[in-house]
């Protein structure tokens, strides 16, 4: 069977995370391994295509605002596909089967797009524009701006479904979209790095300090938007 080498390398990461008995069976049977590699490559291609569609929609919005002379509500757009290790780990944490069907049915954030906006109001502007589009279906929404997490984390999370059209089939694909201000993204990125770099439990004093910083950043966000509105009214 002629299988792309990269696909085989990628799927080997998934295989290594499978229960030992299944892993041994796959590795002892090359046909099963190559079949799994091909299926994994196909699935990831579909998720990547869904991300491209969201990115294209946001790029069109950027260009429309530029041509019309309006202020752009989008600063930057980032995207990512979950790694095989992360997919397997999340399924195991949820006590779900580690399989392709299980990850497609149960995980909403395999494909992720992060939209960074200048101001808080821009977040809701971009949200509304995206959800007005007929090929986007909202499955879930969590507003951590109006109701921040205990840590102080703020962001608007959308889980949407978008169709990906292939030559002979159509797939409705889930994509998680996170919308944040520049300040929210700054805090979340550093907070994630601090947790990632330490294997010990974060002391309560550090948690309180992180929360205080998150509150300060949130206040700065609101004040900057008020200044921007005031300046716009002077025009």
Tab-separated table of N, CA and C in Angstrom, residues 1 16 58 71 106 109 113 157 194 203 205 212 217 224 234:
chain	number	residue	atom	x	y	z
A	1	UNK	N	0.853	-1.191	0.000
A	1	UNK	CA	0.000	0.000	0.000
A	1	UNK	C	0.886	1.237	0.000
A	16	UNK	N	1.054	5.063	19.703
A	16	UNK	CA	1.815	4.917	20.944
A	16	UNK	C	0.983	5.246	22.174
A	58	UNK	N	-12.562	35.228	7.937
A	58	UNK	CA	-11.993	36.334	8.711
A	58	UNK	C	-11.134	37.233	7.825
A	71	UNK	N	-12.679	50.767	10.764
A	71	UNK	CA	-11.662	50.216	11.658
A	71	UNK	C	-11.792	48.706	11.700
A	106	UNK	N	-16.667	13.198	20.346
A	106	UNK	CA	-16.618	13.736	21.710
A	106	UNK	C	-15.731	14.963	21.918
A	109	UNK	N	-12.565	20.501	20.241
A	109	UNK	CA	-11.463	21.455	20.051
A	109	UNK	C	-10.262	20.853	19.336
A	113	UNK	N	-9.300	27.901	16.375
A	113	UNK	CA	-8.947	29.201	15.800
A	113	UNK	C	-9.048	30.237	16.911
A	157	UNK	N	-15.637	31.707	24.044
A	157	UNK	CA	-15.425	30.437	23.351
A	157	UNK	C	-16.679	30.054	22.575
A	194	UNK	N	3.327	29.669	32.626
A	194	UNK	CA	3.704	29.460	34.027
A	194	UNK	C	3.276	28.085	34.508
A	203	UNK	N	1.109	27.647	44.170
A	203	UNK	CA	0.725	28.119	45.510
A	203	UNK	C	-0.465	29.071	45.450
A	205	UNK	N	-0.910	31.797	46.979
A	205	UNK	CA	-0.477	33.195	46.892
A	205	UNK	C	-0.247	33.606	45.431
A	212	UNK	N	-5.331	38.869	40.525
A	212	UNK	CA	-5.253	40.328	40.655
A	212	UNK	C	-4.789	40.957	39.345
A	217	UNK	N	-5.807	43.860	34.204
A	217	UNK	CA	-5.829	43.852	32.742
A	217	UNK	C	-7.246	44.080	32.222
A	224	UNK	N	-9.329	51.445	28.006
A	224	UNK	CA	-8.834	51.714	26.652
A	224	UNK	C	-9.991	51.832	25.667
A	234	UNK	N	-14.923	62.606	18.848
A	234	UNK	CA	-14.343	63.904	18.525
A	234	UNK	C	-14.279	64.136	17.025
